PDB file of C-alpha atoms in Angstrom:
ATOM      1  CA  UNK A1042     -32.695  48.488 -55.871  1.00 74.00           C
ATOM      2  CA  UNK A1043     -35.041  47.930 -58.805  1.00 85.00           C
ATOM      3  CA  UNK A1044     -36.386  44.828 -57.057  1.00 88.00           C
ATOM      4  CA  UNK A1045     -36.918  46.783 -53.860  1.00 90.00           C
ATOM      5  CA  UNK A1046     -38.874  49.426 -55.751  1.00 92.00           C
ATOM      6  CA  UNK A1047     -40.997  46.731 -57.421  1.00 93.00           C
ATOM      7  CA  UNK A1048     -41.853  45.269 -54.014  1.00 94.00           C
ATOM      8  CA  UNK A1049     -42.574  48.650 -52.390  1.00 94.00           C
ATOM      9  CA  UNK A1050     -44.800  49.659 -55.287  1.00 95.00           C
ATOM     10  CA  UNK A1051     -46.594  46.331 -55.121  1.00 96.00           C
ATOM     11  CA  UNK A1052     -47.249  46.749 -51.410  1.00 96.00           C
ATOM     12  CA  UNK A1053     -48.702  50.227 -52.054  1.00 96.00           C
ATOM     13  CA  UNK A1054     -50.823  48.895 -54.909  1.00 96.00           C
ATOM     14  CA  UNK A1055     -52.238  46.149 -52.706  1.00 97.00           C
ATOM     15  CA  UNK A1056     -52.858  48.514 -49.785  1.00 96.00           C
ATOM     16  CA  UNK A1057     -55.026  50.639 -52.068  1.00 97.00           C
ATOM     17  CA  UNK A1058     -57.660  47.872 -51.852  1.00 97.00           C
ATOM     18  CA  UNK A1059     -57.985  47.981 -48.056  1.00 96.00           C
ATOM     19  CA  UNK A1060     -61.480  49.408 -48.395  1.00 96.00           C
ATOM     20  CA  UNK A1061     -63.593  46.608 -49.861  1.00 96.00           C
ATOM     21  CA  UNK A1062     -66.259  49.148 -50.985  1.00 95.00           C
ATOM     22  CA  UNK A1063     -68.684  46.291 -50.399  1.00 96.00           C
ATOM     23  CA  UNK A1064     -72.351  47.233 -50.202  1.00 95.00           C
ATOM     24  CA  UNK A1065     -74.706  44.391 -49.474  1.00 97.00           C
ATOM     25  CA  UNK A1066     -77.993  43.705 -51.230  1.00 97.00           C
ATOM     26  CA  UNK A1067     -78.289  40.304 -49.582  1.00 98.00           C
ATOM     27  CA  UNK A1068     -81.897  40.806 -48.472  1.00 97.00           C
ATOM     28  CA  UNK A1069     -83.117  41.173 -52.074  1.00 97.00           C
ATOM     29  CA  UNK A1070     -80.976  38.354 -53.383  1.00 98.00           C
ATOM     30  CA  UNK A1071     -82.069  36.014 -50.624  1.00 98.00           C
ATOM     31  CA  UNK A1072     -85.745  36.764 -51.172  1.00 97.00           C
ATOM     32  CA  UNK A1073     -85.439  36.254 -54.910  1.00 97.00           C
ATOM     33  CA  UNK A1074     -83.715  32.932 -54.208  1.00 98.00           C
ATOM     34  CA  UNK A1075     -86.606  31.897 -51.939  1.00 98.00           C
ATOM     35  CA  UNK A1076     -89.022  33.019 -54.666  1.00 97.00           C
ATOM     36  CA  UNK A1077     -87.393  30.504 -57.020  1.00 97.00           C
ATOM     37  CA  UNK A1078     -89.009  27.673 -55.031  1.00 97.00           C
ATOM     38  CA  UNK A1079     -92.443  26.564 -56.196  1.00 97.00           C
ATOM     39  CA  UNK A1080     -95.085  28.045 -53.904  1.00 97.00           C
ATOM     40  CA  UNK A1081     -96.051  24.592 -52.570  1.00 97.00           C
ATOM     41  CA  UNK A1082     -92.410  23.866 -51.805  1.00 97.00           C
ATOM     42  CA  UNK A1083     -92.100  27.273 -50.143  1.00 98.00           C
ATOM     43  CA  UNK A1084     -95.105  26.409 -48.012  1.00 98.00           C
ATOM     44  CA  UNK A1085     -93.555  23.049 -47.074  1.00 98.00           C
ATOM     45  CA  UNK A1086     -90.301  24.819 -46.129  1.00 98.00           C
ATOM     46  CA  UNK A1087     -92.181  27.240 -43.863  1.00 98.00           C
ATOM     47  CA  UNK A1088     -94.169  24.417 -42.285  1.00 98.00           C
ATOM     48  CA  UNK A1089     -90.846  22.809 -41.333  1.00 98.00           C
ATOM     49  CA  UNK A1090     -89.149  25.965 -40.007  1.00 98.00           C
ATOM     50  CA  UNK A1091     -86.786  26.390 -42.933  1.00 98.00           C
ATOM     51  CA  UNK A1092     -85.603  22.864 -43.679  1.00 97.00           C
ATOM     52  CA  UNK A1093     -87.334  20.436 -46.015  1.00 97.00           C
ATOM     53  CA  UNK A1094     -85.304  17.249 -45.802  1.00 95.00           C
ATOM     54  CA  UNK A1095     -87.125  15.220 -48.460  1.00 95.00           C
ATOM     55  CA  UNK A1096     -86.141  17.816 -51.052  1.00 95.00           C
ATOM     56  CA  UNK A1097     -82.762  18.461 -49.400  1.00 97.00           C
ATOM     57  CA  UNK A1098     -83.646  22.126 -48.832  1.00 98.00           C
ATOM     58  CA  UNK A1099     -82.172  24.192 -46.016  1.00 98.00           C
ATOM     59  CA  UNK A1100     -82.851  27.931 -46.229  1.00 98.00           C
ATOM     60  CA  UNK A1101     -80.006  28.676 -43.787  1.00 98.00           C
ATOM     61  CA  UNK A1102     -77.515  26.914 -46.009  1.00 98.00           C
ATOM     62  CA  UNK A1103     -79.148  28.734 -48.956  1.00 98.00           C
ATOM     63  CA  UNK A1104     -78.410  32.031 -47.167  1.00 98.00           C
ATOM     64  CA  UNK A1105     -74.769  31.040 -46.916  1.00 98.00           C
ATOM     65  CA  UNK A1106     -74.609  30.181 -50.654  1.00 98.00           C
ATOM     66  CA  UNK A1107     -76.384  33.395 -51.675  1.00 98.00           C
ATOM     67  CA  UNK A1108     -73.944  35.470 -49.604  1.00 98.00           C
ATOM     68  CA  UNK A1109     -70.890  33.644 -50.992  1.00 98.00           C
ATOM     69  CA  UNK A1110     -72.039  34.295 -54.547  1.00 98.00           C
ATOM     70  CA  UNK A1111     -72.726  37.948 -53.705  1.00 98.00           C
ATOM     71  CA  UNK A1112     -69.221  38.318 -52.239  1.00 98.00           C
ATOM     72  CA  UNK A1113     -67.557  36.693 -55.221  1.00 97.00           C
ATOM     73  CA  UNK A1114     -69.510  38.927 -57.615  1.00 96.00           C
ATOM     74  CA  UNK A1115     -68.622  42.098 -55.716  1.00 96.00           C
ATOM     75  CA  UNK A1116     -65.047  41.410 -54.605  1.00 97.00           C
ATOM     76  CA  UNK A1117     -63.637  39.471 -57.555  1.00 96.00           C
ATOM     77  CA  UNK A1118     -62.574  42.676 -59.304  1.00 97.00           C
ATOM     78  CA  UNK A1119     -60.414  43.846 -56.380  1.00 97.00           C
ATOM     79  CA  UNK A1120     -58.924  40.381 -56.060  1.00 98.00           C
ATOM     80  CA  UNK A1121     -58.171  40.253 -59.823  1.00 98.00           C
ATOM     81  CA  UNK A1122     -56.484  43.651 -59.714  1.00 97.00           C
ATOM     82  CA  UNK A1123     -54.309  42.557 -56.800  1.00 98.00           C
ATOM     83  CA  UNK A1124     -53.338  39.425 -58.751  1.00 98.00           C
ATOM     84  CA  UNK A1125     -52.631  41.655 -61.770  1.00 98.00           C
ATOM     85  CA  UNK A1126     -50.290  43.840 -59.710  1.00 97.00           C
ATOM     86  CA  UNK A1127     -48.430  40.734 -58.514  1.00 97.00           C
ATOM     87  CA  UNK A1128     -48.129  39.428 -62.083  1.00 97.00           C
ATOM     88  CA  UNK A1129     -46.646  42.752 -63.153  1.00 96.00           C
ATOM     89  CA  UNK A1130     -43.853  42.310 -60.603  1.00 95.00           C
ATOM     90  CA  UNK A1131     -43.429  38.722 -61.779  1.00 94.00           C
ATOM     91  CA  UNK A1132     -42.972  39.897 -65.380  1.00 94.00           C
ATOM     92  CA  UNK A1133     -40.563  42.708 -64.499  1.00 93.00           C
ATOM     93  CA  UNK A1134     -38.429  40.841 -61.973  1.00 91.00           C
ATOM     94  CA  UNK A1135     -35.050  39.612 -63.157  1.00 89.00           C
ATOM     95  CA  UNK A1136     -34.379  35.886 -62.839  1.00 88.00           C
ATOM     96  CA  UNK A1137     -31.422  36.295 -60.429  1.00 89.00           C
ATOM     97  CA  UNK A1138     -33.581  38.320 -58.033  1.00 88.00           C
ATOM     98  CA  UNK A1139     -35.555  35.181 -57.147  1.00 90.00           C
ATOM     99  CA  UNK A1140     -38.760  37.213 -57.072  1.00 93.00           C
ATOM    100  CA  UNK A1141     -40.646  35.175 -59.701  1.00 94.00           C
ATOM    101  CA  UNK A1142     -41.244  32.085 -57.525  1.00 95.00           C
ATOM    102  CA  UNK A1143     -41.974  34.336 -54.550  1.00 95.00           C
ATOM    103  CA  UNK A1144     -44.706  36.085 -56.567  1.00 96.00           C
ATOM    104  CA  UNK A1145     -46.167  32.675 -57.465  1.00 96.00           C
ATOM    105  CA  UNK A1146     -46.472  31.900 -53.755  1.00 96.00           C
ATOM    106  CA  UNK A1147     -48.035  35.313 -53.085  1.00 97.00           C
ATOM    107  CA  UNK A1148     -50.646  34.737 -55.814  1.00 98.00           C
ATOM    108  CA  UNK A1149     -51.556  31.390 -54.277  1.00 97.00           C
ATOM    109  CA  UNK A1150     -51.854  33.111 -50.899  1.00 97.00           C
ATOM    110  CA  UNK A1151     -54.205  35.735 -52.356  1.00 98.00           C
ATOM    111  CA  UNK A1152     -56.431  32.984 -53.801  1.00 98.00           C
ATOM    112  CA  UNK A1153     -56.340  31.045 -50.561  1.00 97.00           C
ATOM    113  CA  UNK A1154     -57.119  34.057 -48.319  1.00 97.00           C
ATOM    114  CA  UNK A1155     -59.930  35.121 -50.642  1.00 98.00           C
ATOM    115  CA  UNK A1156     -61.579  31.682 -50.489  1.00 98.00           C
ATOM    116  CA  UNK A1157     -61.221  31.473 -46.709  1.00 97.00           C
ATOM    117  CA  UNK A1158     -62.686  34.958 -46.242  1.00 98.00           C
ATOM    118  CA  UNK A1159     -65.691  34.257 -48.478  1.00 98.00           C
ATOM    119  CA  UNK A1160     -66.393  30.919 -46.774  1.00 98.00           C
ATOM    120  CA  UNK A1161     -66.046  32.363 -43.284  1.00 98.00           C
ATOM    121  CA  UNK A1162     -68.518  35.148 -44.090  1.00 98.00           C
ATOM    122  CA  UNK A1163     -70.887  32.560 -45.596  1.00 98.00           C
ATOM    123  CA  UNK A1164     -70.777  30.657 -42.295  1.00 98.00           C
ATOM    124  CA  UNK A1165     -71.512  33.843 -40.350  1.00 98.00           C
ATOM    125  CA  UNK A1166     -74.499  34.575 -42.597  1.00 98.00           C
ATOM    126  CA  UNK A1167     -75.810  31.039 -41.990  1.00 98.00           C
ATOM    127  CA  UNK A1168     -75.708  31.675 -38.232  1.00 98.00           C
ATOM    128  CA  UNK A1169     -77.127  35.208 -38.536  1.00 98.00           C
ATOM    129  CA  UNK A1170     -80.177  34.052 -40.497  1.00 98.00           C
ATOM    130  CA  UNK A1171     -80.717  31.018 -38.273  1.00 98.00           C
ATOM    131  CA  UNK A1172     -80.515  33.190 -35.138  1.00 98.00           C
ATOM    132  CA  UNK A1173     -82.862  35.812 -36.568  1.00 98.00           C
ATOM    133  CA  UNK A1174     -85.468  33.197 -37.495  1.00 98.00           C
ATOM    134  CA  UNK A1175     -85.115  31.391 -34.139  1.00 98.00           C
ATOM    135  CA  UNK A1176     -86.613  29.632 -32.362  1.00 98.00           C
ATOM    136  CA  UNK A1177     -87.429  27.181 -35.136  1.00 98.00           C
ATOM    137  CA  UNK A1178     -90.737  26.242 -33.535  1.00 97.00           C
ATOM    138  CA  UNK A1179     -94.402  27.188 -33.314  1.00 95.00           C
ATOM    139  CA  UNK A1180     -93.637  29.402 -30.325  1.00 97.00           C
ATOM    140  CA  UNK A1181     -92.071  31.863 -32.795  1.00 98.00           C
ATOM    141  CA  UNK A1182     -94.648  34.340 -34.128  1.00 97.00           C
ATOM    142  CA  UNK A1183     -92.767  34.513 -37.413  1.00 98.00           C
ATOM    143  CA  UNK A1184     -93.162  30.789 -38.157  1.00 98.00           C
ATOM    144  CA  UNK A1185     -96.694  30.791 -36.821  1.00 98.00           C
ATOM    145  CA  UNK A1186     -97.545  33.574 -39.276  1.00 98.00           C
ATOM    146  CA  UNK A1187     -95.742  31.807 -42.150  1.00 98.00           C
ATOM    147  CA  UNK A1188     -97.827  28.679 -41.530  1.00 97.00           C
ATOM    148  CA  UNK A1189    -101.167  30.354 -40.869  1.00 97.00           C
ATOM    149  CA  UNK A1190    -101.023  32.802 -43.773  1.00 97.00           C
ATOM    150  CA  UNK A1191    -101.624  29.905 -46.204  1.00 97.00           C
ATOM    151  CA  UNK A1192    -105.176  29.674 -47.545  1.00 96.00           C
ATOM    152  CA  UNK A1193    -106.126  33.237 -46.625  1.00 97.00           C
ATOM    153  CA  UNK A1194    -106.397  34.749 -50.074  1.00 95.00           C
ATOM    154  CA  UNK A1195    -103.795  35.669 -52.722  1.00 96.00           C
ATOM    155  CA  UNK A1196    -100.369  37.039 -51.897  1.00 97.00           C
ATOM    156  CA  UNK A1197     -99.163  34.234 -49.584  1.00 98.00           C
ATOM    157  CA  UNK A1198     -95.595  34.236 -50.879  1.00 97.00           C
ATOM    158  CA  UNK A1199     -95.334  38.048 -50.986  1.00 97.00           C
ATOM    159  CA  UNK A1200     -96.715  38.458 -47.463  1.00 98.00           C
ATOM    160  CA  UNK A1201     -94.503  35.763 -45.978  1.00 98.00           C
ATOM    161  CA  UNK A1202     -91.390  37.091 -47.739  1.00 98.00           C
ATOM    162  CA  UNK A1203     -92.174  40.514 -46.306  1.00 97.00           C
ATOM    163  CA  UNK A1204     -92.088  38.922 -42.849  1.00 97.00           C
ATOM    164  CA  UNK A1205     -88.727  37.339 -43.695  1.00 98.00           C
ATOM    165  CA  UNK A1206     -87.456  40.840 -44.486  1.00 97.00           C
ATOM    166  CA  UNK A1207     -88.740  42.130 -41.157  1.00 97.00           C
ATOM    167  CA  UNK A1208     -87.036  39.281 -39.300  1.00 97.00           C
ATOM    168  CA  UNK A1209     -83.673  39.866 -40.951  1.00 97.00           C
ATOM    169  CA  UNK A1210     -84.027  43.637 -41.017  1.00 95.00           C
ATOM    170  CA  UNK A1211     -80.566  45.199 -40.798  1.00 96.00           C
ATOM    171  CA  UNK A1212     -78.848  42.239 -42.475  1.00 98.00           C
ATOM    172  CA  UNK A1213     -77.399  44.426 -45.239  1.00 98.00           C
ATOM    173  CA  UNK A1214     -75.830  46.936 -42.857  1.00 98.00           C
ATOM    174  CA  UNK A1215     -74.496  44.134 -40.697  1.00 98.00           C
ATOM    175  CA  UNK A1216     -73.101  42.235 -43.693  1.00 98.00           C
ATOM    176  CA  UNK A1217     -71.461  45.328 -45.219  1.00 98.00           C
ATOM    177  CA  UNK A1218     -69.684  45.941 -41.899  1.00 98.00           C
ATOM    178  CA  UNK A1219     -68.650  42.308 -41.412  1.00 97.00           C
ATOM    179  CA  UNK A1220     -67.306  42.044 -44.949  1.00 98.00           C
ATOM    180  CA  UNK A1221     -65.182  45.170 -44.504  1.00 98.00           C
ATOM    181  CA  UNK A1222     -63.861  43.927 -41.168  1.00 98.00           C
ATOM    182  CA  UNK A1223     -63.014  40.409 -42.384  1.00 97.00           C
ATOM    183  CA  UNK A1224     -61.702  41.730 -45.703  1.00 98.00           C
ATOM    184  CA  UNK A1225     -59.168  43.750 -43.698  1.00 97.00           C
ATOM    185  CA  UNK A1226     -58.348  41.131 -41.065  1.00 96.00           C
ATOM    186  CA  UNK A1227     -58.495  37.856 -42.968  1.00 96.00           C
ATOM    187  CA  UNK A1228     -57.626  39.012 -46.459  1.00 97.00           C
ATOM    188  CA  UNK A1229     -55.612  42.250 -46.541  1.00 97.00           C
ATOM    189  CA  UNK A1230     -53.630  41.768 -43.326  1.00 96.00           C
ATOM    190  CA  UNK A1231     -52.700  38.201 -44.266  1.00 95.00           C
ATOM    191  CA  UNK A1232     -51.475  39.262 -47.696  1.00 96.00           C
ATOM    192  CA  UNK A1233     -49.589  42.287 -46.382  1.00 96.00           C
ATOM    193  CA  UNK A1234     -47.926  40.113 -43.748  1.00 94.00           C
ATOM    194  CA  UNK A1235     -46.055  38.644 -46.667  1.00 92.00           C
ATOM    195  CA  UNK A1236     -44.081  41.893 -46.946  1.00 91.00           C
ATOM    196  CA  UNK A1237     -42.864  41.767 -43.353  1.00 85.00           C
ATOM    197  CA  UNK A1238     -42.456  44.846 -41.228  1.00 57.00           C
ATOM    198  CA  UNK A1239     -40.386  46.986 -43.548  1.00 43.00           C
TER     199      UNK A1239
END
């Protein structure tokens, strides 16, 4: 009965993290990442619609990396606390109960689901940014502006980054919603499945 209580308590503890409480500030992070490129490199990136092969730069892939880092920063605490709750059961379980190895497997599953969730969201961000800056051609007013703004007085980078913000306007609301949805479906539900239906 003690083992059953440990498991029921653990399930409740994990369920308490169903709300990811994730609030995105991707737009700012992405712009500050783009600001880290030298202005001439930034110009070259814009002249090539976001990819600068010689320097192995792809701003869509960058978006994916920025979002993955943001997710890890924001969600690692919840993940760590879930792992902590599992370790508590591991410590308190008696050897005959057979719970210790089961908790090891559950911890691995938490790590695995976390990684998969973060990577999947990163891939969605890649597509979101690419779609919002499409078409990647001169027919797109955004890219036309980014190219033509060069050489027209100071503030090139600031002005162009402002246009980036306009193009991806709403990204933070979208990302906050997607993270909550995938956190529940890909992370929480997969971990809670471990406990079966009872």
